[in-house]
Amino acid sequence: MLTHNENKNRFALLALSVFSFTVMAYGYRYLSTAFCGDAALISQQGEELYQVSLGRFLQPVYWQIRGHIIAPFLVGLFSTAFNVLSCWLISRILQIRRTISLILLGGLVSVNEVFTVSNITYLPWTDVYSLSLLLMCAGVYCFFRFRFGFLASTVLFTAGLALYQSYLSAASTLFILAFLVRLLSGTKPREIWMQGLLAVGVLAASLFLYKFALAAVLDLMHIEASWEYNGVARVNDLTPEKFLSLLPSAYTMPLLFHFSPGGRQVIYSHYALIPRPVNWLLLILCAFLLLRRLRGMKPGGILTAGFLILVLPFSMNFIMIIASGTVNGLMIYAYFLPYLFPLMLWDHDETPRLLTLSAVSLPVLCLVLLINIWCANTLTLKRDLEFQSTLSIMSRVLERAEDLEGYVPGETPVLIDGILNATRMTMERKGYETIRQMQGAWYTVSAAYESAMNWYLMHILGERMNLVPYRQRQKVLDTLDVSALEAYPSEKCVRIIDGYLVLKI
Amino acid sequence: MRFLGYSKQTLLRAVLFFLLVYSAAHAFCFFNLTFANQSVILNSNNGFGERIASGQYLQGIYFRLRGGLASPFFIGLLSGCCLLGACLLLGDTLGLHEPLWICSLIFCVVLHPALLTLHVNELIFSDATSMAILLLAAGIWMSLRRGRIRLLCIPLLTVSLALEPVHLPLMVVILLLRVLREVQRDTLNPAHLGFSLLMCLLAVPLYFAGLMFFSRHFAIEIEAALQNPLSVSQGLLGPFVDYLHQASFYPRLAFLLRLALLAAALVCFAARTRPGRRLPSLLAVVLVIAALYIPPFRSRYHVTLTYNAMAVDLLLLMLFALSFPTVLPWQRIAAATVLCTLGTGFVVFANQLYLKINLEYSSTLSLYTRILDRLESTPGYVPGSTPVAIMGDPSRCPVILHRTDFVHLDVIEGAKPDLILTDENQTVWYLWAILGYPANLVSEFEKDQILASSEYERMEIFPRTGCCRFIGDKLVVRISE
């Protein structure tokens, strides 16, 4: 049992670690305005119902605290605060005590591909993800800490699901890691099995509670669940046949993501960042150390450990089945939790020889962090440059539109045909080849698609334009004869047609 | 080992707390191009005459020493050092050596709308105000020493007023709070404190003497507000109403919490003051409240948006500190919860405001790029040689959208405009200092002549065709009504 002062010191160390790693990786992002893609929606006022229809009905509640304006530094502050608390809870769940382990834990939890992807393209949700993670960690912590903690866990997991659903995988992965730690520390396999079954029950109960709560909220607000790729309506389509067909890919995906040389793109639109040899090295090291630790154990213990290791990949990705096969770069936070496993083994090793061997994993984990920090900074630089170039392009494009006889700012309805990302005015910058395959990183401008273009003009440029909403854009364009228009920068790129100013880019 | 009466641990906590709240609220401003309003002149030395006219006659010298051009980060750094020093000195003066009280004082100073207003409107001059606060705190601290060294308070306070004369009421409030503390602690030495007060007030005539000298030497007329300080009136409940309505993202919650704090401070103080000390304590409190109504010499902004509005916060802080000489853990937790709620509201508000300024910077850059494009595509225009007149208020340009999502920030002066330029005269600074564009801009007199011409009246407004044309030999762009 740790004393109050020891606890305080550990918390301070973790806070310092999370803060330092966050500043190193994302400090530049949080202190700049490099908005891009979904982040161009700087004000989320009016987006509440949309988020509820996606099943994230606690997000609008959270915005009442954080505010609906996406101030980057504020997002960073909230996210860091939540990550500090998450790290603290994880250190308690996984019983991590050593100073170096705590420092690395802070880094591994707060700096990884998911937060990088989120920060560079989906900034409005970074702190939401962190809060969801915190609730999941709090749920797992309550489960182990209190006698009837499983009740609180169910509620906390439900709240986490109502912020962002895919972090439930983080909870299940944490459960597996926690059971492994307890098994290696001498807990009886029978107790592990009992607790494991209860944990599965809690996870299932939270899913059901979430389903009922969501139905009630949707009913109360008189809206339908979204059928979009990330919507919750498709969850109801999950049949036993579909479940079985998705099961193999749900199991193998995390393994291919981390270890297969040809599997860098196992996830749609997102390449894995960490080089495979690094992951293989960690895997071999962990396997060897685990086998040495299991040598003196009874068969029951060995079997339990084997089972836990076997279900680990599934626990990281089971949410994919619930999401009807959808996985993207924002849903895979649990994939990075096993990086804590070598840390756990090192932390719990008392044998001098094994301790030396397991210490090899520490520089490898430092390398993982270093790659993540490099990637986050390079991508932020890319975004910052793109923000500048978009300002330049948009100013030139607007100049063409405004110069047109008959155009009245704020009155004439404006239609923009095409997207900036696909024009001849932008190019892929050289030097970003290794990271451009990460989710959202391939955009070459801040206003990369139709909706982002509208958001950019309204929120970033503050341009008084009567823009046709992007959802109606194609419908209106189909009714107009735009054949005479040529793409920007041609002289014929802009005309007033049937009262609409049409700008072809 | 103690420093200014603080233990090593308290000092470390205070510094860390200062760094945390200062960077949480203002770091975004210091790491970005948040030059807006008066700051677009970029070089602080450019406003020398205006500074003398507004009574801040030593600011010109301060900026010569600091360097006219300073990056936002450097300004933030200087400002932070000054404010931290001021907090520690004020804390020592008022006997706030307990970690909770010194952190509360730091909270009041750093998370105050005055600092936000300064950053939004006059970022390039804001460190001078922080320096004035530091000198004010140092002057008062020095006046309470023993021996001849206390005479140093006179030059310190004179320089402080000459950097920012608006803080005179705050100076009196701090001195009276010291009186209150000594009355409560039975350590009041009327002769010593009276002499300190007298020396502090001596700085006022000295300040005016300096002002006369500077205004005569540089032949600059002093602003009307400075010549007639009594013109500023707040009403009877003014200071308390202002205290209750401070900038926050959660205005209602902040109002209720502040109201509860006000009530709690008065009740605790009344209940915990020993019967024998009640009358003198009450007298001291009444005097402090009376000092809240001293009109400032100069007020470019509403008094809520200057550090004088901090006086009520200081009074409440002092009442709490005197009521609870030793703080119990539950009291610390309760105070931390209140501070955390109020602080979060302010930090959210401040970050949203700085983001807005930054977005306006981009909007302004885009707008002026298009305006310059019109100029450059006019036949006969030679950059740097053709006289150019950009007519109209940029913030009223028809292409600029009013950002309604940020409307809740309007309680801070300078948050309302949709561009970083708030009046026509700032265009020249924006083009020269920020865009670095060699525009040969016409004089104010020539602009008046253009404004009166019938050709100008017939001109279209940007972005319509015909908004940019030659009137005589001058190329004129009309950007608003």
mmCIF file of N, CA and C in Angstrom, chain A residues 396-466:
data_model
loop_
_atom_site.group_PDB
_atom_site.id
_atom_site.type_symbol
_atom_site.label_atom_id
_atom_site.label_comp_id
_atom_site.label_asym_id
_atom_site.label_seq_id
_atom_site.Cartn_x
_atom_site.Cartn_y
_atom_site.Cartn_z
ATOM 1 N N ARG A 396 -7.533 34.379 -53.973
ATOM 2 C CA ARG A 396 -7.526 34.546 -55.439
ATOM 3 C C ARG A 396 -8.855 34.121 -56.037
ATOM 4 N N VAL A 397 -9.380 33.018 -55.556
ATOM 5 C CA VAL A 397 -10.659 32.519 -56.079
ATOM 6 C C VAL A 397 -11.779 33.506 -55.759
ATOM 7 N N LEU A 398 -11.778 34.015 -54.533
ATOM 8 C CA LEU A 398 -12.823 34.969 -54.136
ATOM 9 C C LEU A 398 -12.759 36.243 -54.957
ATOM 10 N N GLU A 399 -11.541 36.653 -55.248
ATOM 11 C CA GLU A 399 -11.344 37.868 -56.036
ATOM 12 C C GLU A 399 -12.056 37.745 -57.383
ATOM 13 N N ARG A 400 -11.950 36.537 -57.987
ATOM 14 C CA ARG A 400 -12.622 36.301 -59.268
ATOM 15 C C ARG A 400 -14.138 36.432 -59.115
ATOM 16 N N ALA A 401 -14.649 35.828 -58.041
ATOM 17 C CA ALA A 401 -16.101 35.826 -57.843
ATOM 18 C C ALA A 401 -16.616 37.230 -57.573
ATOM 19 N N GLU A 402 -15.882 37.955 -56.731
ATOM 20 C CA GLU A 402 -16.350 39.284 -56.321
ATOM 21 C C GLU A 402 -16.273 40.312 -57.431
ATOM 22 N N ASP A 403 -15.381 40.053 -58.394
ATOM 23 C CA ASP A 403 -15.178 41.003 -59.483
ATOM 24 C C ASP A 403 -16.299 40.918 -60.517
ATOM 25 N N LEU A 404 -17.165 39.932 -60.361
ATOM 26 C CA LEU A 404 -18.198 39.688 -61.373
ATOM 27 C C LEU A 404 -19.333 40.704 -61.244
ATOM 28 N N GLU A 405 -19.734 41.247 -62.381
ATOM 29 C CA GLU A 405 -20.828 42.232 -62.430
ATOM 30 C C GLU A 405 -22.118 41.551 -61.923
ATOM 31 N N GLY A 406 -22.816 42.175 -61.047
ATOM 32 C CA GLY A 406 -24.098 41.640 -60.575
ATOM 33 C C GLY A 406 -24.001 40.842 -59.288
ATOM 34 N N TYR A 407 -22.801 40.579 -58.825
ATOM 35 C CA TYR A 407 -22.649 39.806 -57.585
ATOM 36 C C TYR A 407 -22.832 40.726 -56.373
ATOM 37 N N VAL A 408 -23.730 40.338 -55.490
ATOM 38 C CA VAL A 408 -23.939 41.117 -54.263
ATOM 39 C C VAL A 408 -23.538 40.235 -53.070
ATOM 40 N N PRO A 409 -22.485 40.625 -52.333
ATOM 41 C CA PRO A 409 -22.039 39.779 -51.209
ATOM 42 C C PRO A 409 -23.158 39.572 -50.186
ATOM 43 N N GLY A 410 -23.331 38.331 -49.808
ATOM 44 C CA GLY A 410 -24.336 38.020 -48.795
ATOM 45 C C GLY A 410 -25.731 37.818 -49.350
ATOM 46 N N GLU A 411 -25.942 38.185 -50.613
ATOM 47 C CA GLU A 411 -27.291 38.029 -51.199
ATOM 48 C C GLU A 411 -27.288 37.004 -52.319
ATOM 49 N N THR A 412 -26.421 37.199 -53.324
ATOM 50 C CA THR A 412 -26.376 36.258 -54.445
ATOM 51 C C THR A 412 -26.013 34.861 -53.932
ATOM 52 N N PRO A 413 -26.860 33.839 -54.213
ATOM 53 C CA PRO A 413 -26.471 32.494 -53.777
ATOM 54 C C PRO A 413 -25.236 31.998 -54.534
ATOM 55 N N VAL A 414 -24.319 31.407 -53.817
ATOM 56 C CA VAL A 414 -23.037 31.005 -54.411
ATOM 57 C C VAL A 414 -22.908 29.478 -54.408
ATOM 58 N N LEU A 415 -22.522 28.960 -55.576
ATOM 59 C CA LEU A 415 -22.294 27.515 -55.719
ATOM 60 C C LEU A 415 -20.848 27.293 -56.115
ATOM 61 N N ILE A 416 -20.161 26.449 -55.406
ATOM 62 C CA ILE A 416 -18.777 26.154 -55.789
ATOM 63 C C ILE A 416 -18.758 24.741 -56.349
ATOM 64 N N ASP A 417 -18.347 24.642 -57.608
ATOM 65 C CA ASP A 417 -18.333 23.340 -58.280
ATOM 66 C C ASP A 417 -16.915 22.777 -58.235
ATOM 67 N N GLY A 418 -16.759 21.662 -57.568
ATOM 68 C CA GLY A 418 -15.431 21.049 -57.468
ATOM 69 C C GLY A 418 -14.838 21.239 -56.097
ATOM 70 N N ILE A 419 -13.731 20.547 -55.884
ATOM 71 C CA ILE A 419 -13.052 20.687 -54.588
ATOM 72 C C ILE A 419 -11.600 21.089 -54.815
ATOM 73 N N LEU A 420 -11.122 21.892 -53.881
ATOM 74 C CA LEU A 420 -9.763 22.451 -54.025
ATOM 75 C C LEU A 420 -8.692 21.370 -54.108
ATOM 76 N N ASN A 421 -8.921 20.305 -53.364
ATOM 77 C CA ASN A 421 -7.915 19.243 -53.296
ATOM 78 C C ASN A 421 -7.642 18.622 -54.668
ATOM 79 N N ALA A 422 -8.631 18.727 -55.562
ATOM 80 C CA ALA A 422 -8.499 18.070 -56.863
ATOM 81 C C ALA A 422 -8.184 19.072 -57.974
ATOM 82 N N THR A 423 -7.762 20.268 -57.642
ATOM 83 C CA THR A 423 -7.496 21.261 -58.697
ATOM 84 C C THR A 423 -6.017 21.261 -59.082
ATOM 85 N N ARG A 424 -5.742 22.012 -60.182
ATOM 86 C CA ARG A 424 -4.351 22.118 -60.618
ATOM 87 C C ARG A 424 -3.592 23.165 -59.811
ATOM 88 N N MET A 425 -4.296 23.824 -58.880
ATOM 89 C CA MET A 425 -3.626 24.878 -58.105
ATOM 90 C C MET A 425 -2.940 24.337 -56.863
ATOM 91 N N THR A 426 -3.155 23.070 -56.615
ATOM 92 C CA THR A 426 -2.480 22.497 -55.444
ATOM 93 C C THR A 426 -1.636 21.306 -55.893
ATOM 94 N N MET A 427 -0.663 20.993 -55.117
ATOM 95 C CA MET A 427 0.185 19.842 -55.433
ATOM 96 C C MET A 427 0.592 19.149 -54.130
ATOM 97 N N GLU A 428 1.031 17.940 -54.306
ATOM 98 C CA GLU A 428 1.523 17.242 -53.125
ATOM 99 C C GLU A 428 2.940 17.701 -52.835
ATOM 100 N N ARG A 429 3.146 18.163 -51.640
ATOM 101 C CA ARG A 429 4.489 18.646 -51.304
ATOM 102 C C ARG A 429 5.434 17.459 -51.162
ATOM 103 N N LYS A 430 6.651 17.682 -51.586
ATOM 104 C CA LYS A 430 7.668 16.612 -51.498
ATOM 105 C C LYS A 430 8.146 16.470 -50.047
ATOM 106 N N GLY A 431 8.535 15.294 -49.695
ATOM 107 C CA GLY A 431 9.155 15.083 -48.378
ATOM 108 C C GLY A 431 8.222 14.498 -47.336
ATOM 109 N N TYR A 432 6.924 14.387 -47.677
ATOM 110 C CA TYR A 432 5.983 13.864 -46.686
ATOM 111 C C TYR A 432 5.520 12.458 -47.052
ATOM 112 N N GLU A 433 6.257 11.802 -47.962
ATOM 113 C CA GLU A 433 5.806 10.520 -48.511
ATOM 114 C C GLU A 433 5.554 9.473 -47.429
ATOM 115 N N THR A 434 6.405 9.437 -46.408
ATOM 116 C CA THR A 434 6.284 8.370 -45.404
ATOM 117 C C THR A 434 5.032 8.511 -44.536
ATOM 118 N N ILE A 435 4.510 9.720 -44.430
ATOM 119 C CA ILE A 435 3.371 9.897 -43.506
ATOM 120 C C ILE A 435 2.099 10.338 -44.212
ATOM 121 N N ARG A 436 2.172 10.567 -45.499
ATOM 122 C CA ARG A 436 0.990 11.088 -46.178
ATOM 123 C C ARG A 436 -0.146 10.060 -46.259
ATOM 124 N N GLN A 437 0.167 8.790 -45.977
ATOM 125 C CA GLN A 437 -0.876 7.769 -46.034
ATOM 126 C C GLN A 437 -1.658 7.653 -44.734
ATOM 127 N N MET A 438 -1.298 8.442 -43.754
ATOM 128 C CA MET A 438 -2.076 8.396 -42.505
ATOM 129 C C MET A 438 -3.407 9.095 -42.736
ATOM 130 N N GLN A 439 -4.381 8.713 -41.952
ATOM 131 C CA GLN A 439 -5.729 9.221 -42.205
ATOM 132 C C GLN A 439 -5.770 10.754 -42.222
ATOM 133 N N GLY A 440 -6.312 11.292 -43.301
ATOM 134 C CA GLY A 440 -6.480 12.745 -43.427
ATOM 135 C C GLY A 440 -5.219 13.475 -43.835
ATOM 136 N N ALA A 441 -4.073 12.787 -43.795
ATOM 137 C CA ALA A 441 -2.812 13.486 -44.066
ATOM 138 C C ALA A 441 -2.614 13.757 -45.548
ATOM 139 N N TRP A 442 -3.360 13.089 -46.382
ATOM 140 C CA TRP A 442 -3.154 13.268 -47.816
ATOM 141 C C TRP A 442 -3.813 14.535 -48.366
ATOM 142 N N TYR A 443 -4.645 15.211 -47.580
ATOM 143 C CA TYR A 443 -5.221 16.488 -48.044
ATOM 144 C C TYR A 443 -4.085 17.462 -48.318
ATOM 145 N N THR A 444 -4.240 18.247 -49.359
ATOM 146 C CA THR A 444 -3.191 19.226 -49.669
ATOM 147 C C THR A 444 -3.609 20.651 -49.322
ATOM 148 N N VAL A 445 -4.877 20.808 -48.953
ATOM 149 C CA VAL A 445 -5.371 22.139 -48.553
ATOM 150 C C VAL A 445 -6.245 22.007 -47.302
ATOM 151 N N SER A 446 -6.513 23.146 -46.659
ATOM 152 C CA SER A 446 -7.337 23.118 -45.451
ATOM 153 C C SER A 446 -8.799 22.846 -45.788
ATOM 154 N N ALA A 447 -9.254 23.419 -46.918
ATOM 155 C CA ALA A 447 -10.648 23.219 -47.331
ATOM 156 C C ALA A 447 -10.651 22.096 -48.362
ATOM 157 N N ALA A 448 -10.574 20.865 -47.898
ATOM 158 C CA ALA A 448 -10.276 19.762 -48.809
ATOM 159 C C ALA A 448 -11.503 19.148 -49.465
ATOM 160 N N TYR A 449 -12.689 19.368 -48.951
ATOM 161 C CA TYR A 449 -13.884 18.789 -49.564
ATOM 162 C C TYR A 449 -15.038 19.781 -49.432
ATOM 163 N N GLU A 450 -16.205 19.431 -50.026
ATOM 164 C CA GLU A 450 -17.292 20.413 -50.166
ATOM 165 C C GLU A 450 -17.655 21.078 -48.838
ATOM 166 N N SER A 451 -17.951 20.243 -47.837
ATOM 167 C CA SER A 451 -18.394 20.823 -46.572
ATOM 168 C C SER A 451 -17.273 21.653 -45.947
ATOM 169 N N ALA A 452 -16.049 21.145 -46.036
ATOM 170 C CA ALA A 452 -14.920 21.870 -45.445
ATOM 171 C C ALA A 452 -14.733 23.226 -46.124
ATOM 172 N N MET A 453 -15.056 23.283 -47.423
ATOM 173 C CA MET A 453 -14.907 24.541 -48.159
ATOM 174 C C MET A 453 -15.901 25.578 -47.604
ATOM 175 N N ASN A 454 -17.127 25.141 -47.392
ATOM 176 C CA ASN A 454 -18.134 26.046 -46.811
ATOM 177 C C ASN A 454 -17.706 26.504 -45.420
ATOM 178 N N TRP A 455 -17.231 25.550 -44.621
ATOM 179 C CA TRP A 455 -16.806 25.895 -43.255
ATOM 180 C C TRP A 455 -15.628 26.859 -43.291
ATOM 181 N N TYR A 456 -14.710 26.611 -44.224
ATOM 182 C CA TYR A 456 -13.526 27.464 -44.319
ATOM 183 C C TYR A 456 -13.936 28.911 -44.621
ATOM 184 N N LEU A 457 -14.823 29.068 -45.604
ATOM 185 C CA LEU A 457 -15.233 30.422 -45.999
ATOM 186 C C LEU A 457 -15.985 31.131 -44.870
ATOM 187 N N MET A 458 -16.838 30.385 -44.196
ATOM 188 C CA MET A 458 -17.654 31.002 -43.138
ATOM 189 C C MET A 458 -16.864 31.250 -41.862
ATOM 190 N N HIS A 459 -16.206 30.206 -41.394
ATOM 191 C CA HIS A 459 -15.607 30.284 -40.047
ATOM 192 C C HIS A 459 -14.186 30.839 -40.049
ATOM 193 N N ILE A 460 -13.400 30.476 -41.045
ATOM 194 C CA ILE A 460 -11.998 30.914 -41.008
ATOM 195 C C ILE A 460 -11.839 32.263 -41.710
ATOM 196 N N LEU A 461 -12.326 32.356 -42.951
ATOM 197 C CA LEU A 461 -12.186 33.640 -43.646
ATOM 198 C C LEU A 461 -13.213 34.663 -43.183
ATOM 199 N N GLY A 462 -14.321 34.203 -42.608
ATOM 200 C CA GLY A 462 -15.367 35.131 -42.169
ATOM 201 C C GLY A 462 -15.920 35.898 -43.349
ATOM 202 N N GLU A 463 -16.126 35.188 -44.459
ATOM 203 C CA GLU A 463 -16.566 35.831 -45.695
ATOM 204 C C GLU A 463 -18.090 35.869 -45.736
ATOM 205 N N ARG A 464 -18.630 37.058 -46.017
ATOM 206 C CA ARG A 464 -20.094 37.203 -46.074
ATOM 207 C C ARG A 464 -20.577 36.678 -47.417
ATOM 208 N N MET A 465 -20.883 35.408 -47.480
ATOM 209 C CA MET A 465 -21.280 34.759 -48.730
ATOM 210 C C MET A 465 -22.541 33.950 -48.481
ATOM 211 N N ASN A 466 -23.475 34.049 -49.393
ATOM 212 C CA ASN A 466 -24.685 33.251 -49.271
ATOM 213 C C ASN A 466 -24.433 31.898 -49.947
#
